[in-house]
Coordinates of C-alpha atoms and ligand atoms in Angstrom, one line a residue:
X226 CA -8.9 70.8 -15.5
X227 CA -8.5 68.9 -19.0
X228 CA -7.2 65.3 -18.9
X229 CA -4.2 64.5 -21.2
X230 CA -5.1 62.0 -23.9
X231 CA -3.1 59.8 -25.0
X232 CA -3.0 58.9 -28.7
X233 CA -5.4 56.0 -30.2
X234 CA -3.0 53.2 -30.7
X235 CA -2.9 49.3 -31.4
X236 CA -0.6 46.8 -31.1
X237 CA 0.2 43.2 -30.7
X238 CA 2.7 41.2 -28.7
X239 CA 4.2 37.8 -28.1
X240 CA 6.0 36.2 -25.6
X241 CA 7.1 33.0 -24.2
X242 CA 7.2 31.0 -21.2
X243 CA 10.0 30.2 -19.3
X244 CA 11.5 27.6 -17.1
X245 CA 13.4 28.5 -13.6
X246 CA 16.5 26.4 -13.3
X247 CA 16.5 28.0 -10.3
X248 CA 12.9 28.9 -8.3
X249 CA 11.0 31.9 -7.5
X250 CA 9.8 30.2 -4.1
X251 CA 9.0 32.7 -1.5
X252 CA 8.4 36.6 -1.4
X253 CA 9.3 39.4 1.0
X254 CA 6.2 41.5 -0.2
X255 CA 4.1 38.8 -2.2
X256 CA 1.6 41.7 -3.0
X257 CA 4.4 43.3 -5.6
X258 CA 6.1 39.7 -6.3
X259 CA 9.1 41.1 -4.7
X260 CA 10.8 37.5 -4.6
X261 CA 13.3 36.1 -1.0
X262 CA 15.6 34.4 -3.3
X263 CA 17.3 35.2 -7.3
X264 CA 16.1 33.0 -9.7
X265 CA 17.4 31.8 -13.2
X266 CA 15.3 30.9 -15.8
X267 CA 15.9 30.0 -19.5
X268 CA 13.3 31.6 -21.9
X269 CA 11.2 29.1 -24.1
X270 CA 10.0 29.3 -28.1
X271 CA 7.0 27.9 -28.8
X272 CA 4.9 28.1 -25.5
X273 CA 3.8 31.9 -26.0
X274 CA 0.9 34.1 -25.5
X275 CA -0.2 36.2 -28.0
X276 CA -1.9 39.5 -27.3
X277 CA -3.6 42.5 -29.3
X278 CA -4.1 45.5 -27.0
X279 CA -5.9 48.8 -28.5
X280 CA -5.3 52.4 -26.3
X281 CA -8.5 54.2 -27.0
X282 CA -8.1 58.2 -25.6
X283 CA -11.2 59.1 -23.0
X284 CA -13.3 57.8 -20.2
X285 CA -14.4 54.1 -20.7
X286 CA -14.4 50.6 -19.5
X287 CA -11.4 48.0 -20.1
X288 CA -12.3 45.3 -22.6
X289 CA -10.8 41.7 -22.2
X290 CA -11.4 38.8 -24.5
X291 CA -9.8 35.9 -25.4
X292 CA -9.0 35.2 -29.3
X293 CA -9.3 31.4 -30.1
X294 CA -6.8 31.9 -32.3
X295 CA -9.0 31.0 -35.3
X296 CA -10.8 34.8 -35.6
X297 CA -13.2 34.2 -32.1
X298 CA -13.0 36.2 -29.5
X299 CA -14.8 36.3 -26.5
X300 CA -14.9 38.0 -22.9
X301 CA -12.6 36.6 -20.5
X302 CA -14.2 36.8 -17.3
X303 CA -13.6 35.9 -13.5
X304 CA -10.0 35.7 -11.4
X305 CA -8.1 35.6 -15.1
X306 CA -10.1 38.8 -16.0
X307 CA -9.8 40.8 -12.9
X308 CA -5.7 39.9 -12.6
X309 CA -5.7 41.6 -16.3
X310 CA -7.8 44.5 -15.2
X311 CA -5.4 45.6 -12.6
X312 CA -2.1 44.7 -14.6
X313 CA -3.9 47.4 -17.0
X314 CA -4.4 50.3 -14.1
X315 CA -0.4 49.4 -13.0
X316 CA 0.0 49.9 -16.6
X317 CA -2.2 53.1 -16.5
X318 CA -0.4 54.7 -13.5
X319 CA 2.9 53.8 -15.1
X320 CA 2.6 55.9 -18.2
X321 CA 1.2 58.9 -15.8
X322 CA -2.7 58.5 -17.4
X323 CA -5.4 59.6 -15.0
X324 CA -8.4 57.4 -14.8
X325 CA -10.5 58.1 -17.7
X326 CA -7.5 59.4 -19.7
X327 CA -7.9 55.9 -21.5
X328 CA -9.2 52.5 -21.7
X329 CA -7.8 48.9 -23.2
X330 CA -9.2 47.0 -25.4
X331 CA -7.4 43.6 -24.9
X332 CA -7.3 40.0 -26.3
X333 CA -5.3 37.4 -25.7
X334 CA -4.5 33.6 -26.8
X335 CA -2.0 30.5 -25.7
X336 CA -0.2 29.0 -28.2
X337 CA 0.1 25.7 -25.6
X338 CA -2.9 23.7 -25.1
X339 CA -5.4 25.8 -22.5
X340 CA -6.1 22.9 -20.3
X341 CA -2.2 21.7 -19.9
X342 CA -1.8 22.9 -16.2
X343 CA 1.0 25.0 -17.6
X344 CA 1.8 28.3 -16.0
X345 CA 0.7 30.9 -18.8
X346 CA 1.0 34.2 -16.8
X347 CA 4.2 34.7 -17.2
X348 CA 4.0 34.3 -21.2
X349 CA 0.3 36.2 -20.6
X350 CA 1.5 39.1 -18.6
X351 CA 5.3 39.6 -20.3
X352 CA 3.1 40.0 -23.6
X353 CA 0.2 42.0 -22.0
X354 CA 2.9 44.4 -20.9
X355 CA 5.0 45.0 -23.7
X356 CA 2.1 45.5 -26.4
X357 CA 0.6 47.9 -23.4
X358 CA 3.7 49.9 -24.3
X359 CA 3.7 49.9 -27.5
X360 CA 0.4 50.3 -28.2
X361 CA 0.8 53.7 -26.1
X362 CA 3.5 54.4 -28.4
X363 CA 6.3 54.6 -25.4
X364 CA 9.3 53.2 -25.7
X365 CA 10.7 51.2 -22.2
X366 CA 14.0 49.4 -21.6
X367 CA 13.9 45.7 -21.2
X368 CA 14.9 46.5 -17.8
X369 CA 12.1 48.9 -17.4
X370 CA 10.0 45.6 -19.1
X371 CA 11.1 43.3 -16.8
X372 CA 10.0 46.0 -13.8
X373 CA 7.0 46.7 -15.6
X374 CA 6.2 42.8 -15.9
X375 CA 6.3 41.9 -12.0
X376 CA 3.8 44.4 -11.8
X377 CA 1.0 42.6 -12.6
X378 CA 1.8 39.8 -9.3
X379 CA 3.2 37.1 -11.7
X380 CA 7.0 37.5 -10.4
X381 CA 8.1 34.9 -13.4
X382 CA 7.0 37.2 -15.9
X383 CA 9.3 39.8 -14.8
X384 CA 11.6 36.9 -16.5
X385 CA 9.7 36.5 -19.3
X386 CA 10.8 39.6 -21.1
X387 CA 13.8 39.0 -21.8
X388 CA 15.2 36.2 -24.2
X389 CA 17.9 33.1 -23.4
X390 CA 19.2 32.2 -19.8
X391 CA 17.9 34.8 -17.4
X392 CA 18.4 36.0 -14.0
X393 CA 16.5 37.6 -11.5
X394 CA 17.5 39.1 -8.6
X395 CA 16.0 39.5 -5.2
X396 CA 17.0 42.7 -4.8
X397 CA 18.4 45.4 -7.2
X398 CA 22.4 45.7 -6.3
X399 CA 24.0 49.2 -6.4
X400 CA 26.1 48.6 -9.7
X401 CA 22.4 48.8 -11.1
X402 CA 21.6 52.3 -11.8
X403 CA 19.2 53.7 -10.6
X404 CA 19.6 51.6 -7.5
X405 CA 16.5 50.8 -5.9
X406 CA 16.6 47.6 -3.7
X407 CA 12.8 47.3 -4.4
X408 CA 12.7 47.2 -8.1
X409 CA 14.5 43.6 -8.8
X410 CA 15.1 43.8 -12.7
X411 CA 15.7 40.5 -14.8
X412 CA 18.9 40.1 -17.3
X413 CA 20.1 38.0 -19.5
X414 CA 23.1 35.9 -18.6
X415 CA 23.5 34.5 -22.1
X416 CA 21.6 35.1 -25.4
X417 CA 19.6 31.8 -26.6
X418 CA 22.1 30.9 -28.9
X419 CA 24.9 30.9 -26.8
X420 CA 23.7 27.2 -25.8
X421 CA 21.0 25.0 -27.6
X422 CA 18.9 23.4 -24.7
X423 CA 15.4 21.4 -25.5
X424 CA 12.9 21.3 -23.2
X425 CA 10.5 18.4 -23.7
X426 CA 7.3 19.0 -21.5
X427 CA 5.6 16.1 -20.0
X428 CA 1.7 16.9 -19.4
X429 CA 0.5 14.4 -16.9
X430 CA -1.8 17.1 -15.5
X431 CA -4.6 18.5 -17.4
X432 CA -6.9 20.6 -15.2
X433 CA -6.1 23.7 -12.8
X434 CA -3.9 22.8 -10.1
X435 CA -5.6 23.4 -6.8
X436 CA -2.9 25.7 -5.1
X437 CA -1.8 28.3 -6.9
X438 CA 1.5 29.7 -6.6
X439 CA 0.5 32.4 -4.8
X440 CA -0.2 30.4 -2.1
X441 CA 3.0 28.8 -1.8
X442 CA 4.9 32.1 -1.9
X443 CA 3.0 32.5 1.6
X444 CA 3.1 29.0 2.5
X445 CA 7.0 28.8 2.0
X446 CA 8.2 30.5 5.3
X447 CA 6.2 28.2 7.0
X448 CA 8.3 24.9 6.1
X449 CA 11.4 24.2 8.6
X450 CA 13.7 23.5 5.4
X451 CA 12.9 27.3 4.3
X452 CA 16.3 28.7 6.2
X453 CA 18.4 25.8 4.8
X454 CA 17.0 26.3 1.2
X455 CA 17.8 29.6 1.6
X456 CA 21.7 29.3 3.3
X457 CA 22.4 26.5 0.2
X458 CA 20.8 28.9 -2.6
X459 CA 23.8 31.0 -3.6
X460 CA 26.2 28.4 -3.8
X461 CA 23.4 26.3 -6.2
X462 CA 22.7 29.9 -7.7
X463 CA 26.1 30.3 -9.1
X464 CA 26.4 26.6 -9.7
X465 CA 23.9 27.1 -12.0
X466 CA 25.4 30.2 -13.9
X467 CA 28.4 28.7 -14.3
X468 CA 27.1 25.5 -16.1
X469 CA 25.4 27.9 -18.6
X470 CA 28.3 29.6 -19.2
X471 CA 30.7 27.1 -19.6
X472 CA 28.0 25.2 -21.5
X473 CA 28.5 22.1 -19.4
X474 CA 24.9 20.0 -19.0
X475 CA 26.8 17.3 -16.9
X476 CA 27.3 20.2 -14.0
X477 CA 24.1 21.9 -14.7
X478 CA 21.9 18.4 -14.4
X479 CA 22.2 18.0 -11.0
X480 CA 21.7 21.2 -9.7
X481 CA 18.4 21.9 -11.9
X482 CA 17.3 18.2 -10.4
X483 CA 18.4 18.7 -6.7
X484 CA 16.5 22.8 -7.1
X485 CA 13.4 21.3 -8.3
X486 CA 13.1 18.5 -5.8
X487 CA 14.0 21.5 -3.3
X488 CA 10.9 23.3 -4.1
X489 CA 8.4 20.8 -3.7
X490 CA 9.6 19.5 -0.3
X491 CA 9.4 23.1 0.6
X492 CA 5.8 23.0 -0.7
X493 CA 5.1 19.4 1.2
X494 CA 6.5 20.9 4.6
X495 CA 4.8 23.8 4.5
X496 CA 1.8 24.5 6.6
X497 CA -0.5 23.3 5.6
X498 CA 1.2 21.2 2.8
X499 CA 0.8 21.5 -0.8
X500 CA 1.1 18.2 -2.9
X501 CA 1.5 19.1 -6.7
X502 CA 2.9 15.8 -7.8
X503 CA 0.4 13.0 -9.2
X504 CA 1.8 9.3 -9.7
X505 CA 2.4 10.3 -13.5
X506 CA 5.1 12.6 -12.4
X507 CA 6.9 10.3 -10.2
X508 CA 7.0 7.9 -13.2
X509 CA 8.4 10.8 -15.7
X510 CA 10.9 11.2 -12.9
X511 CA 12.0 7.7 -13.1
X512 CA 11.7 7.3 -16.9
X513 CA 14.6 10.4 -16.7
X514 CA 16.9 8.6 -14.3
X515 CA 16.5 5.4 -16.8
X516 CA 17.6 7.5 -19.5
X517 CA 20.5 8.9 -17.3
X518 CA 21.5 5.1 -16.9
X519 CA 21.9 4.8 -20.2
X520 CA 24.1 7.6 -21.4
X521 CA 21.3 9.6 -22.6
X522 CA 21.8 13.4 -21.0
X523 CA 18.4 14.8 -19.4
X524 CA 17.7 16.4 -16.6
X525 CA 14.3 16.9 -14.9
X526 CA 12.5 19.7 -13.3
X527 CA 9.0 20.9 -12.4
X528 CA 7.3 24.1 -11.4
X529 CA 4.1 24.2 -8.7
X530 CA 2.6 21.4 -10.9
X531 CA 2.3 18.3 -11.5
X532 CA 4.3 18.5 -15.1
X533 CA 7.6 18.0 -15.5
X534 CA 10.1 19.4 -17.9
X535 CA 13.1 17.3 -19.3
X536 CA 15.7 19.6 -20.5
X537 CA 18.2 18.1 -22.8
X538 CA 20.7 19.2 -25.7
X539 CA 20.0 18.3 -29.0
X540 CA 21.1 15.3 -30.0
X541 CA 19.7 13.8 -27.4
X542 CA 15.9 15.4 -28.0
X543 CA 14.1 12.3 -29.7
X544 CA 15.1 9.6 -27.4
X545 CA 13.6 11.5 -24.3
X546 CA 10.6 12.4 -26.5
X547 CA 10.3 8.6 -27.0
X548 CA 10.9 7.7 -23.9
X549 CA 8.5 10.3 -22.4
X550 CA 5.4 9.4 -24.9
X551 CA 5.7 5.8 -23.8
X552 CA 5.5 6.6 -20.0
X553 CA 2.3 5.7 -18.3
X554 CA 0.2 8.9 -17.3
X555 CA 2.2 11.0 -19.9
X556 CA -0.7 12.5 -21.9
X557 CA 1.0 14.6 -24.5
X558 CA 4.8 16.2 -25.1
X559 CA 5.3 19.4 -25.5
X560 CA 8.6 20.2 -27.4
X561 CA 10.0 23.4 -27.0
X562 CA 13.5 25.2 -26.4
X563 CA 15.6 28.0 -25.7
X564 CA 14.3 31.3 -28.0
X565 CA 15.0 35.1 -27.9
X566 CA 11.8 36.8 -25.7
X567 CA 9.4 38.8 -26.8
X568 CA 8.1 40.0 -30.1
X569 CA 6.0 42.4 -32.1
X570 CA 3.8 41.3 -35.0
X571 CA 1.9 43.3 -37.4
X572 CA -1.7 41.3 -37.3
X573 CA -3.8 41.6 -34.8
X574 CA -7.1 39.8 -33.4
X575 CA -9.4 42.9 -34.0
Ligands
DP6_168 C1 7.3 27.5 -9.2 O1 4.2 33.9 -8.7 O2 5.5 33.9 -10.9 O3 7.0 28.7 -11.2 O4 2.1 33.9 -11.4 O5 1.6 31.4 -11.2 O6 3.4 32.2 -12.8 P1 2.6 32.4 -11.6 O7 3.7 32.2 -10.5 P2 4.8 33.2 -9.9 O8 5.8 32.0 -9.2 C2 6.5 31.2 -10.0 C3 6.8 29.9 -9.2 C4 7.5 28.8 -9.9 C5 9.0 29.1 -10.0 C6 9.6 30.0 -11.0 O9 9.0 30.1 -12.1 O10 10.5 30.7 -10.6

């Protein structure tokens, strides 16, 4: 029997991070990130991964690297490595290759500071996916993308996709066709320049974090608020999409606050706990409230880290940047904002 190849092709993607207003916290099958609750999730700029991904026809091994951005590469290897490797086969089995039709030659870089503590697999896997695509010359829906994405584990990817205010859904509702509960696709809710929204990111962590957020998914269940989160969700939820629509920061504050502070007493009931807060973020926290008190519009939230993430509009960007560089334990401040998604560029790192 002769294998199908498919054609040699290269290509290279960006995408961004994003930031859930409302959390991913919890899966009913954590194995294919198939998430308990929606989320919503506005998609950053600046914080992107970058990454070059050549198809080449015929029986051979995957290649990883990572680009330093500066013309190095070199071969990623461990946990980061093996996640890519089997993002690649979901990838493989998606476009209907056998094994050894092809192999991938990958490398990847983070525009945001390696050692920040910052999530990057959302950015990492939304761009590994959609240069997968095209460098396989396919075309695929952003819904299809978004599917595609959550794939690889990383359920925020599946948000990372697609540009401005997002949401995810837990389950796929039947005005979605094709209707299939199990395949949760992410939308937008409004394009990025439907409301200009900063998000100034305060690093107070620079290494690893020690639990990922894999194990909090598992862990969530475990916590006695977990059922309460859950029963005040939809009403936050659509809290929440209201504010971006109506482009109201004074309604949306709260509930971003009051969802993040959610989260992490989930993760410090859970069993066994899971602290991600140092003393720096407790002081970030504070510094926001100060602001707050002094007619300055900002709102906090934080993801399973210890940074935190002051969203604010415009005008009011350079007084929380100030405010936020002069906090004790604040190492560095990341500015970013709302932006469109993903991209295709024409250089590549090999
Ligand atoms: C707290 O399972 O998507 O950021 O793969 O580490 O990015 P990573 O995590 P994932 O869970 C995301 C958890 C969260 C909340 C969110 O982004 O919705």
């Amino acid at each position: 029997m002769t294998v199908p190849l498919p054609a040699p092709g290269k290509a290279t993607a960006s995408a961004p991070a994003n930031i859930a207003f409302i959390k991913y916290w919890g899966a009913r099958d954590l194995e294919r990130a198939l998430p308990v609750n929606p989320s919503i999730s506005m998609t950053l700029t600046r914080c992107r991964s970058r990454t070059t991904v050549e198809v080449r026809p015929g029986p051979g091994e995957d290649e990883i690297a990572l680009a330093d951005g500066a013309g190095g590469l070199r071969p990623a290897a461990g946990a980061f490595a093996a996640r890519i490797h089997g993002h690649l086969d979901a990838l493989r089995r998606w476009a209907g290759l056998a094994p050894g039709a092809a192999s991938f030659r990958v490398a990847t870089h983070n525009s945001f500071p390696a050692a920040a503590g910052l999530a990057s697999s959302a950015s990492g896997f939304a761009a590994l996916t959609v240069a997968t695509v095209a460098a396989l010359g396919r075309a695929a829906s952003p819904a299809e993308l978004s599917s595609l994405a959550r794939r690889s584990g990383s359920g925020s990817a599946a948000r990372s996709v697609v540009g401005g205010y997002v949401e995810w859904p837990a389950t796929r509702g039947p005005a979605t066709p094709p209707a299939d509960a199990d395949d949760p696709v992410a939308a937008t809710v409004a394009p990025a320049d439907h409301w200009d929204l900063r998000d100034l990111i305060a690093l107070v962590e620079t290494g690893a974090k020690e639990v990922s957020s894999l194990a909090g998914h598992r862990r969530a269940a475990t916590s006695p608020h977990f059922d309460r989160r859950l029963a005040e969700l939809p009403h936050r939820l659509d809290a929440v999409r209201r504010a971006i629509l109506a482009r109201d920061f004074a309604a949306l504050a709260p509930r971003v606050e009051e969802e993040a502070i959610d989260l992490h007493l989930i993760a410090m009931s859970s069993r066994p706990p899971i602290f991600y807060w140092q003393p720096a973020t407790l002081a970030v926290l504070a510094a926001v409230r100060a602001l707050r008190g002094e007619g300055v519009a900002a709102c906090s939230t934080m993801d399973a880290g210890a940074n935190v993430h002051v969203l604010c509009p415009p005008d009011a960007e350079e007084a929380v940047a100030a405010r936020l560089a002069a906090t004790a334990g604040v190492h560095e401040v990341l500015r970013d904002r709302v932006g469109d998604g993903p991209e295709l560029h024409d250089e590549h790192f090999f």
